[in-house]
Amino acid sequence: MELYEGGCELKLLETLAGHSDRVWSLAWNPATVAAGTPLVFASCSGDKTVRIWENTPSHSASWTCKAVLEDTHTRTVRSCAWSPSGKLLATASFDATTAIWENVGGDYECVSTLEGHENEVKSVSWNASGTLLATCGRDKSVWIWEVQPGNEFECVSVLQGHTQDVKMVQWHPSTDVLFSCSYDNTIKVWAGDDDDWQCVQTLGEPNSGHSSTVWALSFNAGGDKMVTCSDDLTLKIWETDNIQMHSGDGYAPWRHLCTLTGYHDRSIFSVHWSSEDIIASGAADDAIRFFVENRDGLVDGPTYKLLLKKEKAHDMDINSIQWSPGEKRLLASASDDGTIKIWELASLCMENGH
């Protein structure tokens, strides 16, 4: 972490316009990290479309919209996620469907439509192997879909447990354990196989849980820590001893590690943990914040400190913030102001030639 001794700054590389309504979510294609290949990400919006953006490999500040995926969803597209191979893109919509798009020679075709939720689908997530897809929605349910040959998807489980709107689903980065967070102030952990899935843990009050809606969660690179963000204006860090949580018998529970409070004064809608252990948050106060572990004095266990705060990063609420999977410390933010911004978290000491 010597990188930060000289401080750092958040540089705005480019502002991308194109969506005609608020931008809800964005997702980087994980397969575009090889040297010389352009970075690609998808964004989705209240304008019912999904946009695919690509940069020029030699120039990280040169982005173009390569495709607009439209005429499929009839209402807001709330969430998007790439399969691990980067070949399929799943998009979840308020029209109660999840669409699966395939990149065929640069053209994106809708190859499957997943139906079943009663109303708005809020989030979609692929597992690490790309064999399972999870969706969640306002109907309080979490659905698990199995990927079949020929772009067919079969629902193998409908998980009932949340008492309110489920805001986000996220698979663990290395095991088939699913996490969901909700308007009911809890995070639920689901484990199982085939069609037998169970809630193995609920993270909530009074056990150091959030006191209001939990909007999002993200894992560190090792998968043994998780950060959650909430309407209660806090970030919470959770940890587990054993990331190989395949079986119910061997499940290692998550426990609360620390709470980051006093940094946000409006709802925190998005949080993302980078491969370099930098946590970024996007919130309703239009600011982006970065946190790192405080290495000074570990007497009372790990604590986290504010590395940088970027005021007025957008003109309106920031709905999504996502680190890029590439070598550079790039991140993208999406906002109610209809724009996406590409940023670089640059270290000042690196620029000074040290």
CSV table of C-alpha atoms in Angstrom, one decimal:
chain,number,residue,atom,x,y,z
A,1,MET,CA,0.0,0.0,0.0
A,2,GLU,CA,3.0,2.3,-0.3
A,3,LEU,CA,1.3,3.6,-3.4
A,4,TYR,CA,-0.8,5.9,-1.3
A,5,GLU,CA,1.9,7.6,0.8
A,6,GLY,CA,2.0,10.5,-1.6
A,7,GLY,CA,-1.7,10.8,-1.9
A,8,CYS,CA,-3.8,10.3,-5.0
A,9,GLU,CA,-6.3,12.1,-7.1
A,10,LEU,CA,-9.4,11.1,-9.1
A,11,LYS,CA,-9.0,12.1,-12.7
A,12,LEU,CA,-12.1,12.4,-14.9
A,13,LEU,CA,-11.1,10.8,-18.3
A,14,GLU,CA,-14.4,11.1,-20.1
A,15,THR,CA,-18.1,11.8,-19.7
A,16,LEU,CA,-20.3,9.5,-21.8
A,17,ALA,CA,-23.7,10.8,-22.9
A,18,GLY,CA,-26.3,8.9,-24.9
A,19,HIS,CA,-28.9,7.5,-22.5
A,20,SER,CA,-32.0,9.7,-22.4
A,21,ASP,CA,-32.9,8.9,-18.8
A,22,ARG,CA,-31.2,8.0,-15.5
A,23,VAL,CA,-28.4,5.4,-15.8
A,24,TRP,CA,-29.1,2.6,-13.2
A,25,SER,CA,-26.3,0.2,-13.5
A,26,LEU,CA,-23.1,-0.7,-15.4
A,27,ALA,CA,-21.0,-3.8,-15.8
A,28,TRP,CA,-17.5,-4.3,-17.2
A,29,ASN,CA,-17.0,-7.3,-19.6
A,30,PRO,CA,-14.6,-9.6,-17.6
A,31,ALA,CA,-13.2,-11.1,-20.8
A,32,THR,CA,-11.7,-7.9,-22.2
A,33,VAL,CA,-8.6,-7.7,-20.0
A,34,ALA,CA,-6.1,-9.3,-22.3
A,35,ALA,CA,-3.4,-7.0,-23.5
A,36,GLY,CA,-4.3,-5.1,-26.6
A,37,THR,CA,-8.0,-5.9,-26.4
A,38,PRO,CA,-10.4,-3.0,-25.9
A,39,LEU,CA,-12.1,-2.6,-22.6
A,40,VAL,CA,-15.9,-3.0,-22.9
A,41,PHE,CA,-18.8,-2.3,-20.5
A,42,ALA,CA,-22.5,-2.2,-20.6
A,43,SER,CA,-24.8,0.4,-19.1
A,44,CYS,CA,-28.6,0.2,-18.6
A,45,SER,CA,-31.1,2.9,-18.1
A,46,GLY,CA,-34.6,4.2,-17.5
A,47,ASP,CA,-34.8,4.8,-21.2
A,48,LYS,CA,-35.4,1.0,-21.6
A,49,THR,CA,-32.1,0.5,-23.5
A,50,VAL,CA,-28.7,-1.0,-22.8
A,51,ARG,CA,-25.6,0.5,-24.3
A,52,ILE,CA,-22.3,-1.3,-25.1
A,53,TRP,CA,-19.2,1.0,-24.8
A,54,GLU,CA,-15.7,0.2,-26.0
A,55,ASN,CA,-12.5,2.0,-25.7
A,56,THR,CA,-9.4,2.2,-27.9
A,57,PRO,CA,-6.8,0.0,-26.4
A,58,SER,CA,-4.0,2.6,-26.7
A,59,HIS,CA,-6.1,5.4,-25.3
A,60,SER,CA,-8.2,4.8,-22.1
A,61,ALA,CA,-9.9,8.2,-22.5
A,62,SER,CA,-11.4,7.4,-25.9
A,63,TRP,CA,-14.8,5.7,-25.6
A,64,THR,CA,-17.5,5.0,-28.2
A,65,CYS,CA,-20.9,3.5,-28.0
A,66,LYS,CA,-20.7,0.3,-30.1
A,67,ALA,CA,-24.3,-0.9,-29.8
A,68,VAL,CA,-27.7,0.1,-28.4
A,69,LEU,CA,-29.8,-2.9,-27.3
A,70,GLU,CA,-33.4,-1.7,-27.6
A,71,ASP,CA,-36.9,-2.8,-28.6
A,72,THR,CA,-36.8,-5.7,-26.1
A,73,HIS,CA,-37.5,-4.4,-22.7
A,74,THR,CA,-40.7,-2.3,-22.3
A,75,ARG,CA,-39.8,-0.6,-19.1
A,76,THR,CA,-36.6,0.5,-17.2
A,77,VAL,CA,-33.6,-1.8,-17.4
A,78,ARG,CA,-32.4,-1.8,-13.8
A,79,SER,CA,-29.4,-4.2,-13.9
A,80,CYS,CA,-26.9,-5.8,-16.3
A,81,ALA,CA,-24.3,-8.5,-15.9
A,82,TRP,CA,-21.8,-10.3,-18.2
A,83,SER,CA,-21.3,-14.0,-18.1
A,84,PRO,CA,-17.7,-15.0,-17.0
A,85,SER,CA,-16.8,-15.8,-20.6
A,86,GLY,CA,-18.0,-12.3,-21.7
A,87,LYS,CA,-20.1,-13.9,-24.4
A,88,LEU,CA,-23.5,-13.4,-22.8
A,89,LEU,CA,-25.1,-10.3,-21.2
A,90,ALA,CA,-28.1,-10.6,-18.9
A,91,THR,CA,-30.3,-7.6,-18.4
A,92,ALA,CA,-33.0,-7.3,-15.7
A,93,SER,CA,-36.0,-5.0,-16.2
A,94,PHE,CA,-39.0,-3.5,-14.5
A,95,ASP,CA,-41.0,-5.2,-17.2
A,96,ALA,CA,-40.7,-8.4,-15.0
A,97,THR,CA,-38.3,-10.1,-17.5
A,98,THR,CA,-34.6,-10.8,-17.7
A,99,ALA,CA,-33.2,-10.8,-21.2
A,100,ILE,CA,-30.1,-12.8,-22.3
A,101,TRP,CA,-28.0,-11.2,-25.2
A,102,GLU,CA,-25.3,-12.9,-27.2
A,103,ASN,CA,-22.5,-11.1,-29.0
A,104,VAL,CA,-22.5,-12.6,-32.5
A,105,GLY,CA,-19.7,-10.9,-34.4
A,106,GLY,CA,-20.3,-7.6,-32.8
A,107,ASP,CA,-24.1,-7.7,-33.1
A,108,TYR,CA,-26.0,-8.3,-29.9
A,109,GLU,CA,-29.0,-10.6,-30.3
A,110,CYS,CA,-31.6,-11.4,-27.6
A,111,VAL,CA,-31.4,-15.2,-27.4
A,112,SER,CA,-33.6,-15.8,-24.4
A,113,THR,CA,-36.1,-14.2,-22.2
A,114,LEU,CA,-36.6,-15.3,-18.6
A,115,GLU,CA,-40.1,-14.9,-17.2
A,116,GLY,CA,-41.5,-15.7,-13.8
A,117,HIS,CA,-41.1,-12.7,-11.4
A,118,GLU,CA,-44.5,-11.0,-10.6
A,119,ASN,CA,-43.2,-7.5,-11.3
A,120,GLU,CA,-39.9,-5.5,-11.4
A,121,VAL,CA,-36.7,-7.5,-11.6
A,122,LYS,CA,-34.1,-5.5,-9.8
A,123,SER,CA,-30.8,-7.4,-10.2
A,124,VAL,CA,-29.1,-10.2,-12.0
A,125,SER,CA,-25.8,-12.1,-11.3
A,126,TRP,CA,-23.8,-15.0,-12.8
A,127,ASN,CA,-21.9,-17.5,-10.7
A,128,ALA,CA,-18.2,-17.9,-11.2
A,129,SER,CA,-18.5,-20.8,-13.6
A,130,GLY,CA,-21.3,-19.2,-15.7
A,131,THR,CA,-23.6,-22.2,-15.1
A,132,LEU,CA,-26.1,-20.4,-12.8
A,133,LEU,CA,-27.9,-17.1,-13.0
A,134,ALA,CA,-29.7,-15.4,-10.1
A,135,THR,CA,-32.4,-12.8,-10.3
A,136,CYS,CA,-34.4,-10.9,-7.7
A,137,GLY,CA,-37.2,-8.4,-7.5
A,138,ARG,CA,-39.9,-6.4,-5.9
A,139,ASP,CA,-41.9,-9.6,-5.4
A,140,LYS,CA,-39.5,-10.4,-2.5
A,141,SER,CA,-38.2,-13.5,-4.2
A,142,VAL,CA,-34.8,-14.7,-5.5
A,143,TRP,CA,-34.7,-17.1,-8.5
A,144,ILE,CA,-31.9,-19.4,-9.5
A,145,TRP,CA,-31.7,-20.4,-13.1
A,146,GLU,CA,-29.5,-23.1,-14.6
A,147,VAL,CA,-27.9,-22.5,-17.9
A,148,GLN,CA,-28.8,-25.2,-20.4
A,149,PRO,CA,-27.4,-25.9,-23.9
A,150,GLY,CA,-28.7,-23.7,-26.7
A,151,ASN,CA,-29.1,-20.7,-24.5
A,152,GLU,CA,-32.0,-22.2,-22.6
A,153,PHE,CA,-32.5,-21.3,-18.9
A,154,GLU,CA,-34.4,-23.4,-16.4
A,155,CYS,CA,-35.5,-22.1,-13.1
A,156,VAL,CA,-34.3,-24.6,-10.5
A,157,SER,CA,-35.3,-22.8,-7.3
A,158,VAL,CA,-37.4,-19.9,-6.1
A,159,LEU,CA,-36.1,-18.6,-2.8
A,160,GLN,CA,-38.6,-17.0,-0.4
A,161,GLY,CA,-37.2,-15.5,2.7
A,162,HIS,CA,-37.0,-11.7,2.4
A,163,THR,CA,-40.0,-9.8,3.6
A,164,GLN,CA,-39.6,-6.9,1.3
A,165,ASP,CA,-38.2,-5.9,-2.2
A,166,VAL,CA,-34.9,-7.6,-2.9
A,167,LYS,CA,-32.5,-5.0,-4.2
A,168,MET,CA,-29.5,-7.0,-5.3
A,169,VAL,CA,-28.2,-10.5,-5.8
A,170,GLN,CA,-24.5,-11.4,-6.0
A,171,TRP,CA,-22.8,-14.7,-6.3
A,172,HIS,CA,-19.6,-15.3,-4.2
A,173,PRO,CA,-16.6,-14.9,-6.5
A,174,SER,CA,-15.3,-18.5,-6.1
A,175,THR,CA,-18.1,-20.7,-4.6
A,176,ASP,CA,-21.7,-21.3,-5.5
A,177,VAL,CA,-23.0,-19.4,-2.5
A,178,LEU,CA,-25.5,-16.6,-3.3
A,179,PHE,CA,-26.0,-13.3,-1.4
A,180,SER,CA,-29.1,-11.1,-1.5
A,181,CYS,CA,-29.8,-7.7,0.1
A,182,SER,CA,-33.1,-6.1,0.6
A,183,TYR,CA,-35.5,-3.3,1.7
A,184,ASP,CA,-36.1,-5.5,4.7
A,185,ASN,CA,-32.6,-4.3,6.0
A,186,THR,CA,-31.0,-7.8,5.8
A,187,ILE,CA,-28.4,-9.7,3.7
A,188,LYS,CA,-29.3,-13.3,3.2
A,189,VAL,CA,-26.8,-16.1,2.4
A,190,TRP,CA,-28.1,-19.0,0.3
A,191,ALA,CA,-26.3,-22.3,-0.3
A,192,GLY,CA,-27.3,-25.6,-2.0
A,193,ASP,CA,-27.1,-27.5,-5.1
A,194,ASP,CA,-29.3,-28.6,-8.0
A,195,ASP,CA,-32.8,-27.7,-6.8
A,196,ASP,CA,-32.2,-27.7,-3.1
A,197,TRP,CA,-31.3,-24.3,-1.9
A,198,GLN,CA,-31.6,-23.0,1.6
A,199,CYS,CA,-30.9,-19.7,3.5
A,200,VAL,CA,-27.9,-20.6,5.7
A,201,GLN,CA,-27.5,-17.2,7.3
A,202,THR,CA,-29.2,-13.8,7.7
A,203,LEU,CA,-27.1,-10.8,8.4
A,204,GLY,CA,-29.2,-8.2,10.2
A,205,GLU,CA,-30.1,-6.5,13.4
A,206,PRO,CA,-29.6,-7.0,16.3
A,207,ASN,CA,-26.3,-8.6,15.3
A,208,SER,CA,-24.5,-5.5,14.0
A,209,GLY,CA,-26.7,-5.5,10.9
A,210,HIS,CA,-28.0,-2.5,8.9
A,211,SER,CA,-30.9,-0.5,10.3
A,212,SER,CA,-32.3,0.4,6.9
A,213,THR,CA,-32.4,-0.8,3.3
A,214,VAL,CA,-29.3,-2.6,2.1
A,215,TRP,CA,-28.6,-1.5,-1.5
A,216,ALA,CA,-25.5,-3.4,-2.6
A,217,LEU,CA,-22.7,-5.6,-1.6
A,218,SER,CA,-19.2,-6.5,-3.0
A,219,PHE,CA,-16.5,-9.0,-2.2
A,220,ASN,CA,-12.7,-8.5,-1.9
A,221,ALA,CA,-10.5,-10.4,-4.3
A,222,GLY,CA,-9.9,-13.2,-1.8
A,223,GLY,CA,-13.6,-13.7,-1.2
A,224,ASP,CA,-13.2,-13.8,2.6
A,225,LYS,CA,-14.5,-10.2,3.1
A,226,MET,CA,-17.6,-8.4,2.0
A,227,VAL,CA,-18.7,-4.8,2.1
A,228,THR,CA,-22.4,-3.8,2.2
A,229,CYS,CA,-24.0,-0.3,1.9
A,230,SER,CA,-27.3,1.0,3.1
A,231,ASP,CA,-29.8,3.8,3.6
A,232,ASP,CA,-28.5,3.9,7.2
A,233,LEU,CA,-25.5,5.9,5.8
A,234,THR,CA,-23.0,3.2,6.7
A,235,LEU,CA,-20.7,0.7,5.0
A,236,LYS,CA,-20.2,-2.5,6.9
A,237,ILE,CA,-17.4,-4.9,6.5
A,238,TRP,CA,-18.0,-8.6,7.1
A,239,GLU,CA,-15.6,-11.6,7.1
A,240,THR,CA,-15.6,-15.4,7.0
A,241,ASP,CA,-12.8,-17.8,7.9
A,242,ASN,CA,-13.4,-20.3,5.2
A,243,ILE,CA,-14.2,-19.3,1.6
A,244,GLN,CA,-14.7,-22.9,0.5
A,245,MET,CA,-18.3,-22.9,1.5
A,246,HIS,CA,-19.6,-25.6,-0.8
A,247,SER,CA,-21.6,-27.7,1.6
A,248,GLY,CA,-24.1,-26.8,4.2
A,249,ASP,CA,-22.1,-28.9,6.7
A,250,GLY,CA,-18.9,-27.0,6.1
A,251,TYR,CA,-20.5,-23.5,5.9
A,252,ALA,CA,-18.4,-20.9,7.7
A,253,PRO,CA,-20.6,-18.1,8.9
A,254,TRP,CA,-20.0,-14.5,8.2
A,255,ARG,CA,-19.4,-12.1,11.0
A,256,HIS,CA,-19.4,-8.3,11.3
A,257,LEU,CA,-15.9,-6.9,11.3
A,258,CYS,CA,-16.4,-3.1,11.4
A,259,THR,CA,-18.8,-0.3,10.4
A,260,LEU,CA,-17.7,2.8,8.5
A,261,THR,CA,-19.9,5.6,9.8
A,262,GLY,CA,-19.8,9.4,9.7
A,263,TYR,CA,-18.5,9.5,6.1
A,264,HIS,CA,-21.9,9.7,4.2
A,265,ASP,CA,-24.8,11.9,4.8
A,266,ARG,CA,-27.1,10.5,2.1
A,267,SER,CA,-28.1,7.0,1.0
A,268,ILE,CA,-25.3,4.8,-0.3
A,269,PHE,CA,-26.5,3.1,-3.5
A,270,SER,CA,-23.4,1.3,-4.7
A,271,VAL,CA,-20.1,-0.1,-3.4
A,272,HIS,CA,-17.3,-2.0,-5.2
A,273,TRP,CA,-14.2,-3.6,-3.8
A,274,SER,CA,-11.2,-3.4,-6.2
A,275,SER,CA,-8.6,-6.2,-6.7
A,276,GLU,CA,-6.2,-3.8,-4.9
A,277,ASP,CA,-8.3,-3.6,-1.8
A,278,ILE,CA,-9.7,-0.1,-2.4
A,279,ILE,CA,-13.4,0.2,-1.7
A,280,ALA,CA,-15.4,2.8,-3.8
A,281,SER,CA,-18.8,4.0,-2.8
A,282,GLY,CA,-21.4,6.0,-4.9
A,283,ALA,CA,-24.2,7.8,-3.1
A,284,ALA,CA,-27.2,10.1,-3.2
A,285,ASP,CA,-25.0,13.1,-2.3
A,286,ASP,CA,-23.4,12.9,-5.8
A,287,ALA,CA,-20.0,12.1,-4.4
A,288,ILE,CA,-17.6,9.2,-4.9
A,289,ARG,CA,-15.5,8.0,-1.9
A,290,PHE,CA,-12.6,5.7,-1.6
A,291,PHE,CA,-11.7,3.7,1.5
A,292,VAL,CA,-8.6,1.6,2.4
A,293,GLU,CA,-7.7,-0.5,5.4
A,294,ASN,CA,-6.0,1.5,8.0
A,295,ARG,CA,-2.7,-0.3,8.7
A,296,ASP,CA,-1.8,1.8,11.7
A,297,GLY,CA,-2.3,-0.1,15.0
A,298,LEU,CA,-4.3,-3.2,14.6
A,299,VAL,CA,-4.9,-3.5,18.3
A,300,ASP,CA,-8.7,-3.5,18.0
A,301,GLY,CA,-8.8,-5.4,14.7
A,302,PRO,CA,-8.9,-3.9,11.2
A,303,THR,CA,-10.3,-0.4,10.6
A,304,TYR,CA,-10.8,1.4,7.3
A,305,LYS,CA,-10.0,5.0,6.5
A,306,LEU,CA,-11.2,7.5,3.9
A,307,LEU,CA,-8.6,7.7,1.2
A,308,LEU,CA,-10.3,10.3,-1.0
A,309,LYS,CA,-13.7,12.0,-1.5
A,310,LYS,CA,-14.7,13.4,-4.9
A,311,GLU,CA,-17.5,16.0,-4.3
A,312,LYS,CA,-20.0,16.6,-7.2
A,313,ALA,CA,-18.7,13.7,-9.2
A,314,HIS,CA,-22.1,13.8,-10.9
A,315,ASP,CA,-24.9,16.4,-11.0
A,316,MET,CA,-27.4,13.9,-9.4
A,317,ASP,CA,-27.5,10.6,-7.4
A,318,ILE,CA,-24.8,8.0,-8.2
A,319,ASN,CA,-26.5,4.7,-8.8
A,320,SER,CA,-23.6,2.5,-9.7
A,321,ILE,CA,-19.8,2.5,-9.4
A,322,GLN,CA,-17.6,-0.3,-10.8
A,323,TRP,CA,-13.9,-0.8,-11.0
A,324,SER,CA,-12.6,-2.0,-14.3
A,325,PRO,CA,-11.0,-5.5,-14.5
A,326,GLY,CA,-8.0,-4.2,-16.3
A,327,GLU,CA,-4.5,-3.3,-15.1
A,328,LYS,CA,-5.2,0.4,-14.8
A,329,ARG,CA,-7.0,1.8,-11.8
A,330,LEU,CA,-10.1,2.8,-13.9
A,331,LEU,CA,-13.6,3.0,-12.7
A,332,ALA,CA,-17.0,4.0,-14.2
A,333,SER,CA,-19.9,5.7,-12.4
A,334,ALA,CA,-23.5,5.9,-13.5
A,335,SER,CA,-25.9,8.6,-12.4
A,336,ASP,CA,-29.5,9.9,-12.4
A,337,ASP,CA,-28.0,12.8,-14.5
A,338,GLY,CA,-28.0,10.4,-17.5
A,339,THR,CA,-24.3,10.2,-17.9
A,340,ILE,CA,-21.5,7.7,-17.3
A,341,LYS,CA,-18.1,8.9,-16.2
A,342,ILE,CA,-14.8,7.2,-16.6
A,343,TRP,CA,-12.3,7.9,-13.9
A,344,GLU,CA,-8.7,7.0,-13.1
A,345,LEU,CA,-7.6,6.9,-9.5
A,346,ALA,CA,-4.0,8.2,-10.0
A,347,SER,CA,-1.3,8.1,-7.4
A,348,LEU,CA,0.5,11.5,-7.2
A,349,CYS,CA,3.8,9.9,-6.2
A,350,MET,CA,3.8,7.7,-9.3
A,351,GLU,CA,3.3,10.8,-11.5
A,352,ASN,CA,6.2,12.5,-9.8
A,353,GLY,CA,8.5,9.8,-11.1
A,354,HIS,CA,9.1,8.0,-7.8
